């Protein structure tokens, strides 16, 4: 019996020992497998970061861009030190990226649960999908190495800047006085502060993404309703609340409560919203006026800066230069010494294709051919601002008019009473040429572009002696982008303006004043209800860009006749996608021919009688322009004029100089973009801003052309990345994928 029991104990003990040994072996290989998996995941993480860094500044790609011999992903040398002391087999590590396809356009549906919290939901993007593969082996004390094979899809998404109804690179302040609807996505790389007058509503019909914080203003009288989308199908709004019931970024449990209330249609820093930059440009950084240092990084302004020559200290990288509007332009107009206006077009690698890349000389400077400009396209506008009088700027000028009026008065009494005649003399100064800008308190010389006449020559492809005189072939040279360059220095060499140099840390060179007295030079857009639309072009639409402050007289790309839903719906099916990208933009009424004379007038009652806007105007275009930041009351180190502290928010992104009043309406059908601070006009508005203008009723919306994916030529893009389809794959699947890449 004892022998039987002893034998039984030995059998059980042996079984336990065998099980323990087997468990140890299984555990060891399981740990090795986890280590291999983690190592392969780490490689993918690095590959994603490296790929994003490589693509961040590139604007064009080849299919084999990421393959050996070009720009493949590389495992960093630091990996050896990182995995030192582990069982990772360094010789086994592999990281590969697949082909970079040409891509296609996709709509990111906000009602698709896959994209519920996607920052680009509700937008059209150009999407490319790149497969990433990684391999890692870990030594096991029991048996052969354990190897993990992983795959992941890296999605590169380019969203045109104008997929946003509103895009701000800085803090976005939205404080309308009346009912306002925002149709389309809204994004800010700063904070969003919203407020509306009591008795009125501010409603956002689209996704709102905020890199900073969402807050509600609390000024007296700002107690109106604020609503954000909570559902896209059907469209449903949910209130932000007010007072103690306000739900914003400062609220307790903000993340969960905001998610419950708006279902991902409102996101801020707590939800991980990331900065969106135009491809190749740095993050915008505002100056902090409470510190002695100037922290400003206004690099995005380089978008409208001229192309600087090869030996210039402020010349930008090739990736930034390729994004500049002058680089993209098919027609460049330059203001040259003596008030001469000349046209140029880039010499293309393929002279018969307007979308072909421009050629460069040995120094990397783009080569241009001179274009003979028709005499009535750009220059000095006539008094009605409907045509060009001569091919030269209109310089600021005034005229004094003296009037004498008589009056009678009496002296003495009775027989001594006498009647006398007195005289009063009044001198009135009127502006006869150029204009005076009361916001800037500056005289302004102007160069006017007659868009209707440009349209005539472009649409008729007039290369005759009365047109471009054999120097510009519309079919092969017109691409829809026009850039007007103003000088960045008043010094000259060999009869040509020199390029100025930057006085800032971000190497931007702005346009300069016309003369040392401080008179500015600005672009004026006139006669612009219709824009060029020649037949047979690759990319329809019209984009006008300049490095100068700009004034728009009357309507642009629109008939100026109100119609239902005119802030979102085109006038007709022939409407072209259009954009204006300038230093700053001021909208002027059709009555400007009368009001220009009185631009020296100041005071609310005076401008109501002397500078009234008597017309409805309609602008169908994306507007990219500079705006200042609000200065706090305590700003000991302000770098802008402290007596002019107001940005006035997005409702004043386009500026005004006339008395409009609530009886006059301005419609903007497009996209409102503040991408940079103005470099020529960096200061805000003064505290008495209503002494020089009274705003119109604002009827502003998102153009459905943009919502449908029809964008102006040369539209800047924002790049975003998304990772999907992470999976473990088999050895055979991995080897087949790598072999396919090696066979390219």
XYZ file of C-alpha atoms in Angstrom:
744
model
C 0.000 0.000 0.000
C 2.873 2.375 0.913
C 4.616 1.452 -2.373
C 1.453 2.188 -4.306
C 1.067 5.523 -2.537
C 4.725 6.423 -3.111
C 4.446 5.526 -6.772
C 1.306 7.624 -7.080
C 3.018 10.599 -5.450
C 5.995 10.248 -7.807
C 3.679 10.152 -10.840
C 1.827 13.250 -9.656
C 5.085 15.045 -8.849
C 6.524 14.208 -12.278
C 3.337 15.398 -13.958
C 3.461 18.681 -12.032
C 7.131 19.144 -12.884
C 6.430 18.467 -16.557
C 3.483 20.896 -16.507
C 5.598 23.541 -14.777
C 8.375 23.108 -17.329
C 5.881 23.295 -20.192
C 4.240 26.368 -18.655
C 7.638 27.991 -18.293
C 8.378 27.273 -21.945
C 4.952 28.610 -23.001
C 5.300 31.672 -20.792
C 8.784 32.394 -22.132
C 7.636 32.274 -25.737
C 4.517 34.275 -24.936
C 6.651 36.993 -23.369
C 8.959 36.887 -26.390
C 5.954 37.197 -28.686
C 4.708 40.232 -26.755
C 8.173 41.766 -26.916
C 8.364 41.177 -30.660
C 4.900 42.663 -31.108
C 5.813 45.717 -29.031
C 9.064 46.197 -30.926
C 7.308 45.996 -34.292
C 4.701 48.472 -33.035
C 7.485 50.823 -31.933
C 8.935 50.634 -35.441
C 5.546 51.514 -36.923
C 5.221 54.440 -34.518
C 8.583 55.740 -35.628
C 7.723 55.114 -39.265
C 4.511 57.106 -38.947
C 6.349 60.036 -37.350
C 9.111 59.912 -39.964
C 6.635 59.691 -42.826
C 4.593 62.625 -41.519
C 7.785 64.663 -41.185
C 8.855 63.798 -44.746
C 5.484 64.641 -46.259
C 4.766 67.761 -44.208
C 6.676 70.059 -46.524
C 6.180 68.313 -49.867
C 3.605 69.331 -52.418
C 4.121 66.698 -55.109
C 4.958 63.003 -54.907
C 5.993 60.090 -57.085
C 4.605 56.590 -56.646
C 8.008 55.206 -55.615
C 8.789 58.193 -53.374
C 9.302 55.992 -50.299
C 11.226 53.148 -51.914
C 14.965 52.372 -51.590
C 17.005 54.751 -53.701
C 14.575 57.622 -53.114
C 13.344 58.583 -49.628
C 12.695 55.306 -47.796
C 11.856 55.026 -44.121
C 15.002 54.444 -42.066
C 15.312 52.818 -38.657
C 17.219 55.334 -36.515
C 20.713 54.527 -35.302
C 19.478 55.268 -31.788
C 17.454 52.043 -31.917
C 20.558 50.038 -30.961
C 20.947 51.961 -27.730
C 17.211 51.888 -27.108
C 16.982 48.086 -27.329
C 20.348 47.430 -25.666
C 20.069 44.869 -22.894
C 16.901 43.329 -24.344
C 16.386 40.135 -26.318
C 15.529 42.063 -29.478
C 17.457 40.781 -32.492
C 18.651 44.046 -34.038
C 19.492 42.371 -37.327
C 15.862 41.343 -37.769
C 14.313 44.806 -37.637
C 12.635 45.975 -40.839
C 10.496 49.010 -41.645
C 9.026 49.609 -45.108
C 6.512 51.923 -46.678
C 4.434 51.000 -49.695
C 3.735 52.967 -52.838
C 2.394 56.504 -52.597
C -0.626 56.443 -54.924
C -1.909 59.417 -56.872
C -4.947 59.572 -54.586
C -8.529 60.656 -55.073
C -11.143 63.023 -53.663
C -13.274 61.801 -50.773
C -16.017 63.286 -48.649
C -15.566 62.645 -44.923
C -19.147 62.085 -43.842
C -19.957 63.442 -40.368
C -22.708 60.845 -39.920
C -20.363 57.897 -40.529
C -19.474 56.511 -37.094
C -15.957 55.799 -38.343
C -15.417 59.560 -38.636
C -17.588 60.713 -35.733
C -14.699 62.492 -34.009
C -12.589 63.138 -37.090
C -11.468 66.786 -37.312
C -12.062 66.743 -41.075
C -15.593 65.351 -40.893
C -17.898 67.289 -43.184
C -15.091 68.228 -45.594
C -13.846 67.105 -48.987
C -10.242 65.901 -48.902
C -7.728 64.571 -51.384
C -6.703 61.246 -49.890
C -3.667 59.000 -50.413
C -3.251 55.704 -48.553
C 0.228 54.340 -47.822
C 0.777 50.846 -46.427
C 3.412 50.524 -43.696
C 5.050 47.223 -42.743
C 7.308 46.306 -39.826
C 9.076 43.179 -38.647
C 10.844 42.388 -35.368
C 12.316 39.204 -33.841
C 13.042 38.490 -30.184
C 15.347 35.731 -28.943
C 13.716 33.068 -26.821
C 15.560 30.920 -24.274
C 13.380 28.060 -25.408
C 13.298 27.398 -29.140
C 13.850 29.681 -32.145
C 13.370 33.452 -32.245
C 9.807 34.723 -32.105
C 8.943 37.137 -34.937
C 6.060 39.599 -35.268
C 4.839 41.016 -38.586
C 2.622 44.114 -38.582
C 0.849 46.249 -41.160
C -0.937 49.577 -40.944
C -2.478 52.050 -43.375
C -1.280 55.639 -43.163
C -3.771 58.023 -44.784
C -2.439 61.348 -46.074
C -5.311 63.805 -46.462
C -5.042 67.200 -48.102
C -7.977 69.444 -47.262
C -8.261 72.614 -49.360
C -8.196 75.642 -47.072
C -11.590 76.667 -48.424
C -13.343 73.553 -47.126
C -13.885 75.760 -44.070
C -16.579 78.386 -43.814
C -14.231 80.119 -41.365
C -10.555 79.367 -40.735
C -8.430 81.314 -38.257
C -4.743 80.817 -37.590
C -5.086 82.952 -34.458
C -7.741 83.429 -31.786
C -11.201 83.662 -33.336
C -13.560 86.198 -31.795
C -17.147 85.990 -33.045
C -19.416 88.669 -31.611
C -22.183 89.662 -34.046
C -24.839 92.137 -33.052
C -27.674 90.376 -34.860
C -28.850 86.891 -35.876
C -25.980 85.075 -37.586
C -25.819 81.595 -39.103
C -22.492 79.932 -39.900
C -23.029 77.222 -42.506
C -20.053 74.908 -42.959
C -17.039 73.879 -40.863
C -15.267 76.348 -38.567
C -11.683 75.895 -37.347
C -9.280 77.983 -35.305
C -5.688 77.228 -34.366
C -6.199 79.434 -31.326
C -9.104 79.978 -28.940
C -12.731 80.596 -29.919
C -14.712 83.230 -28.047
C -18.376 83.592 -29.002
C -21.032 86.095 -28.039
C -24.135 87.674 -29.548
C -26.379 90.532 -28.479
C -29.370 89.759 -26.289
C -32.441 88.842 -28.303
C -30.417 87.380 -31.174
C -28.883 83.995 -32.013
C -25.504 82.823 -33.281
C -25.860 79.345 -34.797
C -23.143 77.054 -36.190
C -24.371 74.603 -38.840
C -21.235 72.509 -39.184
C -18.345 71.044 -37.249
C -16.425 73.421 -34.966
C -12.821 72.541 -34.061
C -10.716 74.607 -31.668
C -7.041 73.944 -30.926
C -7.279 76.039 -27.758
C -10.365 76.671 -25.629
C -13.985 77.457 -26.436
C -15.376 80.239 -24.245
C -18.400 82.476 -24.120
C -18.018 86.246 -23.852
C -19.627 88.003 -20.917
C -19.934 91.636 -21.914
C -23.038 93.574 -20.994
C -25.807 92.964 -23.510
C -24.206 89.826 -24.915
C -26.772 87.357 -23.638
C -28.159 86.049 -26.923
C -28.462 82.370 -27.792
C -25.477 80.406 -29.090
C -26.089 77.054 -30.753
C -23.867 74.320 -32.177
C -24.736 71.324 -34.336
C -25.451 68.103 -32.454
C -26.634 66.020 -35.418
C -26.131 66.297 -39.171
C -28.984 64.053 -40.267
C -31.367 65.586 -39.478
C -29.624 68.856 -38.659
C -30.178 69.507 -34.980
C -28.771 72.275 -32.797
C -28.019 72.261 -29.072
C -27.532 75.399 -26.992
C -24.300 76.454 -25.337
C -26.234 77.992 -22.475
C -25.516 81.265 -20.708
C -24.567 82.542 -17.292
C -23.972 79.776 -14.774
C -25.427 77.231 -17.211
C -22.832 77.950 -19.916
C -21.081 74.847 -21.189
C -17.587 75.720 -22.385
C -13.993 74.598 -21.958
C -13.875 75.884 -18.385
C -16.872 73.797 -17.295
C -16.463 70.800 -15.019
C -16.582 67.452 -16.849
C -16.336 69.434 -20.086
C -15.073 66.541 -22.195
C -17.894 64.152 -21.393
C -20.629 66.790 -21.283
C -19.597 68.380 -24.588
C -19.423 64.951 -26.216
C -22.890 64.086 -24.937
C -24.388 67.410 -25.994
C -22.821 67.894 -29.423
C -21.766 64.359 -30.417
C -18.337 65.344 -31.686
C -19.480 68.390 -33.674
C -17.744 70.642 -31.129
C -14.143 69.773 -30.256
C -11.331 71.612 -28.518
C -7.938 70.852 -26.988
C -9.521 68.427 -24.529
C -10.551 66.248 -27.491
C -7.058 66.387 -28.993
C -7.729 68.867 -31.809
C -4.447 69.514 -33.609
C -3.082 72.583 -35.357
C -3.863 72.756 -39.066
C -1.231 74.479 -41.190
C -0.921 75.147 -44.871
C 1.550 72.602 -46.229
C 5.197 73.611 -45.607
C 4.444 76.520 -43.245
C 5.323 76.844 -39.558
C 2.826 77.242 -36.744
C 1.602 80.785 -36.175
C 2.678 82.309 -32.855
C 1.280 85.647 -31.641
C 3.344 88.141 -29.712
C 2.767 88.279 -25.969
C 2.488 92.031 -25.221
C 3.188 91.450 -21.524
C 6.767 90.252 -22.159
C 9.723 92.243 -23.526
C 10.474 89.632 -26.204
C 8.624 89.593 -29.519
C 7.417 86.013 -29.887
C 5.511 86.563 -33.132
C 5.941 83.989 -35.907
C 3.890 85.210 -38.853
C 5.490 82.814 -41.346
C 2.235 82.102 -43.178
C 2.402 85.623 -44.604
C 5.054 84.274 -46.978
C 2.111 82.844 -48.928
C 1.578 86.309 -50.471
C 5.190 87.508 -50.268
C 7.012 87.854 -53.611
C 9.512 85.200 -54.659
C 12.900 86.346 -53.394
C 16.070 85.831 -55.479
C 18.608 83.084 -54.903
C 21.139 85.157 -52.959
C 18.574 86.847 -50.707
C 19.008 86.275 -46.935
C 15.233 85.861 -46.491
C 14.689 83.466 -49.388
C 12.398 80.615 -48.360
C 12.916 76.883 -48.791
C 11.802 75.286 -52.041
C 8.848 73.670 -50.281
C 7.598 77.077 -49.080
C 8.353 78.777 -52.404
C 6.246 76.193 -54.197
C 3.265 77.231 -52.070
C 3.600 80.960 -52.705
C 0.882 82.555 -54.783
C 3.438 84.205 -57.061
C 4.954 80.784 -57.781
C 1.502 79.483 -58.710
C 0.552 82.476 -60.869
C 0.299 82.302 -64.639
C 0.213 86.099 -64.934
C 2.292 88.396 -62.724
C 1.931 92.186 -62.777
C 4.715 94.221 -61.164
C 4.841 97.866 -60.173
C 8.284 99.034 -61.268
C 10.223 102.310 -60.831
C 8.618 105.377 -62.331
C 5.132 103.955 -61.869
C 5.563 101.500 -64.737
C 3.297 98.432 -64.620
C 4.662 95.387 -66.418
C 3.341 91.893 -66.978
C 5.233 88.595 -66.805
C 4.484 84.912 -67.262
C 6.673 81.980 -66.185
C 8.522 79.992 -68.815
C 7.151 76.454 -68.454
C 8.960 73.140 -68.826
C 6.219 72.233 -71.285
C 5.460 75.466 -73.108
C 2.059 74.258 -74.259
C 0.712 73.307 -70.806
C -0.136 76.038 -68.275
C 0.026 73.570 -65.385
C 3.572 72.514 -66.244
C 6.292 73.394 -63.721
C 8.119 76.701 -64.271
C 11.744 76.599 -65.378
C 14.567 78.032 -63.273
C 17.984 79.461 -64.020
C 21.229 78.129 -62.542
C 20.599 80.072 -59.335
C 17.152 78.588 -58.841
C 15.263 81.716 -59.887
C 12.135 81.209 -61.973
C 12.507 82.385 -65.541
C 9.857 84.799 -66.806
C 8.859 86.139 -70.189
C 7.555 89.703 -70.386
C 3.873 90.174 -71.227
C 2.524 93.247 -72.992
C -0.460 94.366 -70.935
C -3.440 95.966 -72.680
C -3.549 99.638 -71.681
C -6.982 99.451 -70.058
C -6.381 96.515 -67.680
C -4.446 98.089 -64.804
C -3.439 101.572 -63.694
C -5.130 104.868 -62.849
C -8.933 104.473 -62.514
C -11.322 107.003 -63.996
C -13.499 109.071 -61.589
C -16.342 106.521 -61.787
C -14.086 103.546 -61.001
C -15.335 101.670 -64.042
C -12.352 101.973 -66.395
C -8.613 102.659 -66.534
C -7.434 106.067 -67.732
C -3.743 105.270 -68.097
C -1.255 102.528 -67.335
C 0.187 104.084 -64.145
C -0.719 104.429 -60.444
C -3.137 107.066 -59.201
C -1.262 109.150 -56.668
C -2.947 110.670 -53.647
C -4.096 114.234 -54.221
C -6.386 116.785 -52.596
C -8.065 120.023 -53.543
C -9.053 122.913 -51.329
C -12.307 124.672 -52.068
C -12.977 127.984 -50.388
C -16.530 129.247 -50.056
C -17.575 132.638 -48.770
C -21.031 133.313 -47.340
C -22.450 136.654 -46.315
C -24.638 137.414 -43.346
C -26.115 140.560 -41.826
C -26.075 141.876 -38.314
C -27.085 145.085 -36.577
C -25.446 147.374 -34.078
C -26.758 150.221 -31.966
C -30.301 151.224 -31.102
C -32.869 153.606 -32.364
C -31.371 156.246 -34.580
C -27.955 154.658 -34.018
C -29.051 151.263 -35.284
C -27.005 150.157 -38.277
C -27.098 147.091 -40.481
C -23.820 145.504 -41.466
C -22.766 142.724 -43.782
C -20.307 140.095 -42.578
C -18.568 137.285 -44.364
C -17.493 133.760 -43.347
C -14.931 131.831 -45.268
C -14.789 128.043 -45.171
C -12.097 125.913 -46.720
C -12.993 122.316 -47.500
C -10.376 119.775 -48.484
C -11.543 116.981 -50.742
C -9.641 113.990 -52.051
C -9.347 114.080 -55.825
C -7.114 111.075 -56.428
C -6.068 108.060 -54.432
C -7.869 107.965 -51.089
C -7.492 108.625 -47.389
C -7.935 105.649 -45.055
C -9.207 106.810 -41.664
C -8.618 103.454 -40.007
C -4.930 103.750 -40.848
C -4.853 107.570 -40.783
C -2.851 107.424 -43.980
C -2.995 108.756 -47.504
C -3.039 105.993 -50.102
C -1.851 105.806 -53.711
C -3.700 103.161 -55.703
C -3.207 100.836 -58.646
C -6.573 99.700 -60.008
C -7.156 96.347 -61.719
C -10.148 96.389 -64.065
C -11.325 92.779 -63.850
C -13.979 93.197 -66.549
C -11.348 94.290 -69.079
C -8.993 91.495 -68.012
C -11.885 89.092 -68.522
C -12.473 90.492 -72.000
C -8.899 89.849 -73.140
C -8.619 86.459 -71.442
C -12.009 85.108 -72.527
C -11.456 86.264 -76.101
C -7.870 84.951 -76.032
C -6.878 88.254 -77.575
C -3.206 88.028 -78.502
C -3.570 90.665 -81.200
C -1.845 94.056 -81.264
C -4.739 95.532 -79.264
C -4.571 92.702 -76.742
C -1.460 90.944 -75.434
C 0.335 91.653 -78.699
C 1.667 88.144 -79.238
C 3.162 87.842 -75.735
C 0.541 85.788 -73.883
C -1.228 82.711 -75.207
C -4.257 82.028 -73.016
C -4.529 78.352 -73.966
C -0.976 77.530 -72.903
C -0.164 80.206 -70.298
C -3.335 81.156 -68.406
C -3.953 79.107 -65.243
C -6.445 81.348 -63.459
C -4.001 82.814 -60.901
C -2.953 86.479 -61.104
C -0.385 87.961 -58.725
C 0.167 91.725 -58.389
C 3.568 92.520 -56.872
C 4.290 95.785 -55.077
C 7.881 96.779 -54.243
C 9.473 95.711 -50.958
C 12.120 98.452 -51.191
C 12.313 101.937 -52.690
C 15.965 101.526 -53.708
C 16.776 100.473 -57.261
C 19.573 98.814 -59.200
C 19.783 99.102 -62.986
C 16.280 100.546 -63.119
C 14.680 97.716 -61.126
C 13.457 97.776 -57.531
C 15.711 95.960 -55.092
C 14.147 93.453 -52.727
C 13.982 94.621 -49.135
C 15.163 92.564 -46.188
C 13.180 91.452 -43.183
C 13.193 93.189 -39.824
C 11.522 90.253 -38.083
C 12.622 86.845 -36.813
C 10.476 84.898 -39.293
C 12.100 86.387 -42.423
C 9.037 87.924 -44.066
C 9.596 90.927 -46.340
C 6.451 93.108 -46.718
C 5.642 95.796 -49.267
C 6.822 99.329 -48.471
C 5.139 102.745 -48.558
C 5.189 104.737 -51.775
C 7.447 107.407 -50.285
C 9.194 108.457 -47.112
C 6.205 110.577 -46.044
C 4.260 107.422 -45.209
C 1.845 107.430 -48.141
C 0.914 103.815 -48.773
C 0.494 102.050 -52.089
C -2.503 99.748 -52.441
C -4.277 97.602 -54.992
C -7.824 98.545 -55.969
C -10.172 96.051 -57.637
C -12.824 97.609 -59.861
C -15.453 96.503 -62.362
C -15.351 92.938 -61.029
C -18.884 91.518 -61.216
C -17.622 88.954 -63.717
C -14.251 87.215 -63.620
C -12.261 85.556 -66.421
C -13.621 82.197 -67.572
C -11.948 81.204 -70.855
C -12.955 77.964 -72.525
C -10.769 74.895 -72.615
C -8.752 75.535 -69.441
C -7.661 72.714 -67.146
C -8.706 74.442 -63.926
C -11.646 76.878 -64.048
C -11.988 79.808 -61.682
C -10.084 82.961 -60.772
C -7.638 83.754 -57.974
C -6.187 87.204 -57.354
C -3.303 87.638 -54.904
C -1.078 90.525 -53.870
C 1.346 91.578 -51.148
C -0.428 94.933 -50.827
C -3.440 96.243 -48.889
C -6.429 95.988 -51.201
C -9.707 97.836 -51.748
C -12.628 96.228 -53.564
C -15.125 98.629 -55.140
C -18.572 97.066 -55.535
C -19.440 93.426 -56.124
C -16.988 90.670 -57.041
C -17.800 87.565 -59.107
C -21.492 88.275 -58.480
C -24.244 90.348 -60.063
C -24.964 92.462 -56.984
C -28.661 91.538 -57.002
C -30.022 89.903 -53.822
C -31.584 86.466 -54.177
C -32.780 83.762 -51.763
C -29.914 82.039 -49.909
C -27.459 84.397 -51.603
C -24.852 83.868 -48.867
C -24.517 80.199 -49.867
C -26.094 79.647 -53.309
C -24.422 80.970 -56.510
C -26.166 83.533 -58.686
C -26.382 80.922 -61.425
C -24.743 77.745 -62.690
C -22.039 79.737 -64.491
C -20.542 81.184 -61.300
C -16.808 80.544 -61.027
C -14.933 79.536 -57.868
C -12.854 82.562 -56.905
C -10.482 83.804 -54.220
C -8.719 86.982 -53.093
C -5.510 86.671 -51.033
C -4.059 90.003 -49.881
C -2.393 91.828 -46.988
C -5.700 93.365 -45.862
C -9.048 93.884 -47.583
C -11.475 96.814 -47.408
C -14.921 96.626 -49.025
C -16.262 99.787 -50.660
C -19.740 100.488 -52.007
C -20.762 101.279 -55.567
C -21.101 104.868 -54.329
C -17.355 105.170 -53.882
C -17.055 107.561 -56.823
C -18.873 110.133 -54.656
C -17.550 109.019 -51.277
C -13.865 109.072 -52.226
C -13.873 112.890 -52.179
C -14.944 112.843 -48.528
C -12.513 110.266 -47.173
C -10.945 112.943 -44.945
C -14.283 113.378 -43.165
C -14.461 111.963 -39.643
C -17.259 111.638 -37.081
C -20.324 109.410 -37.104
C -22.892 112.039 -38.092
C -20.539 113.521 -40.679
C -19.852 110.235 -42.452
C -23.577 109.457 -42.476
C -24.170 112.523 -44.629
C -20.864 112.741 -46.492
C -19.783 109.113 -46.963
C -22.934 106.959 -47.154
C -22.879 103.528 -48.780
C -25.959 103.534 -50.972
C -25.776 100.097 -52.541
C -25.989 96.380 -51.886
C -22.787 94.556 -52.754
C -22.157 90.847 -53.162
C -18.787 89.076 -52.992
C -18.587 85.470 -54.200
C -15.051 84.513 -53.232
C -12.872 83.030 -50.551
C -11.149 85.876 -48.719
C -7.681 85.299 -47.254
C -6.419 88.372 -45.488
C -4.568 89.680 -42.449
C -6.077 90.600 -39.136
C -4.638 91.978 -35.881
C -5.044 90.460 -32.444
C -6.857 92.204 -29.615
C -4.512 94.017 -27.259
C -5.309 93.617 -23.557
C -5.641 96.719 -21.398
C -2.300 95.811 -19.842
C 0.164 95.600 -22.711
C 3.471 97.177 -21.627
C 5.384 95.593 -24.509
C 2.889 95.939 -27.345
C 4.486 95.689 -30.793
C 1.459 97.322 -32.439
C -0.181 100.691 -31.741
C -1.674 100.466 -28.229
C -4.155 103.237 -29.079
C -5.662 100.896 -31.657
C -6.317 97.744 -29.614
C -9.243 96.060 -31.380
C -9.302 93.225 -33.881
C -13.117 93.577 -34.025
C -13.391 89.849 -34.662
C -14.283 87.846 -37.726
C -17.242 90.088 -38.507
C -14.706 92.771 -39.389
C -12.172 90.587 -41.178
C -13.017 92.558 -44.330
C -12.812 96.222 -43.341
C -15.084 99.193 -44.078
C -14.669 102.975 -44.506
C -18.233 104.153 -45.162
C -21.521 104.625 -43.349
C -23.541 101.528 -44.194
C -26.052 101.068 -41.392
C -28.564 98.268 -40.974
C -30.496 99.302 -44.097
C -27.596 98.265 -46.335
C -26.397 94.688 -46.742
C -23.104 93.135 -47.762
C -23.278 89.497 -48.844
C -20.166 87.338 -48.793
C -20.535 83.922 -50.362
C -17.277 82.113 -49.885
C -14.861 81.273 -47.084
C -13.393 83.673 -44.506
C -9.740 82.953 -43.749
C -7.391 84.796 -41.411
C -4.107 83.029 -42.073
C -1.701 85.724 -40.915
C -1.382 89.150 -39.376
C -1.198 91.999 -41.856
C 2.420 93.084 -42.297
C 1.701 96.393 -44.030
C -1.198 97.228 -41.713
C -0.540 95.369 -38.454
C -2.427 97.710 -36.120
C -5.947 97.151 -34.881
C -8.910 99.506 -34.936
C -9.079 102.558 -32.639
C -11.583 102.795 -29.803
C -13.616 105.359 -31.789
C -13.881 103.126 -34.861
C -17.503 104.103 -35.509
C -16.296 107.618 -36.260
C -14.964 106.435 -39.616
C -17.338 103.599 -40.488
C -20.667 102.086 -39.518
C -21.028 98.454 -40.609
C -23.708 97.012 -42.876
C -26.042 94.134 -42.201
C -23.739 91.182 -42.729
C -25.077 88.338 -44.850
C -22.099 85.998 -44.852
C -22.012 82.307 -45.704
C -20.162 79.322 -47.151
C -20.253 78.953 -50.930
C -21.843 75.656 -51.953
C -19.301 75.465 -54.802
C -16.652 74.859 -52.144
C -18.841 72.370 -50.307
C -19.120 70.467 -53.605
C -15.343 70.393 -54.069
C -15.040 73.146 -56.695
C -12.185 75.356 -55.541
C -10.373 78.356 -57.036
C -7.074 77.669 -58.814
C -4.041 77.707 -56.546
C -6.054 77.021 -53.387
C -3.697 76.345 -50.441
C -4.125 72.991 -48.723
C -3.879 71.738 -45.159
C -2.378 68.301 -44.599
C -3.796 65.884 -42.047
C -2.922 62.277 -41.243
C -4.972 59.329 -40.075
C -3.950 55.775 -39.117
C -6.279 52.882 -39.876
C -6.317 49.102 -40.371
C -3.609 48.170 -37.868
C -3.171 44.390 -37.947
C -0.855 41.451 -37.350
C -0.081 39.600 -40.561
C 1.518 36.252 -41.328
C 5.068 35.734 -42.488
C 3.890 34.798 -45.976
C 1.689 37.914 -46.221
C 4.594 40.100 -45.122
C 7.077 38.549 -47.529
C 4.623 38.809 -50.419
C 4.062 42.512 -49.719
C 7.801 43.258 -49.490
C 8.515 41.271 -52.663
C 5.883 43.282 -54.508
C 7.607 46.498 -53.414
C 11.036 45.174 -54.400
C 9.686 44.380 -57.864
C 8.690 47.989 -58.535
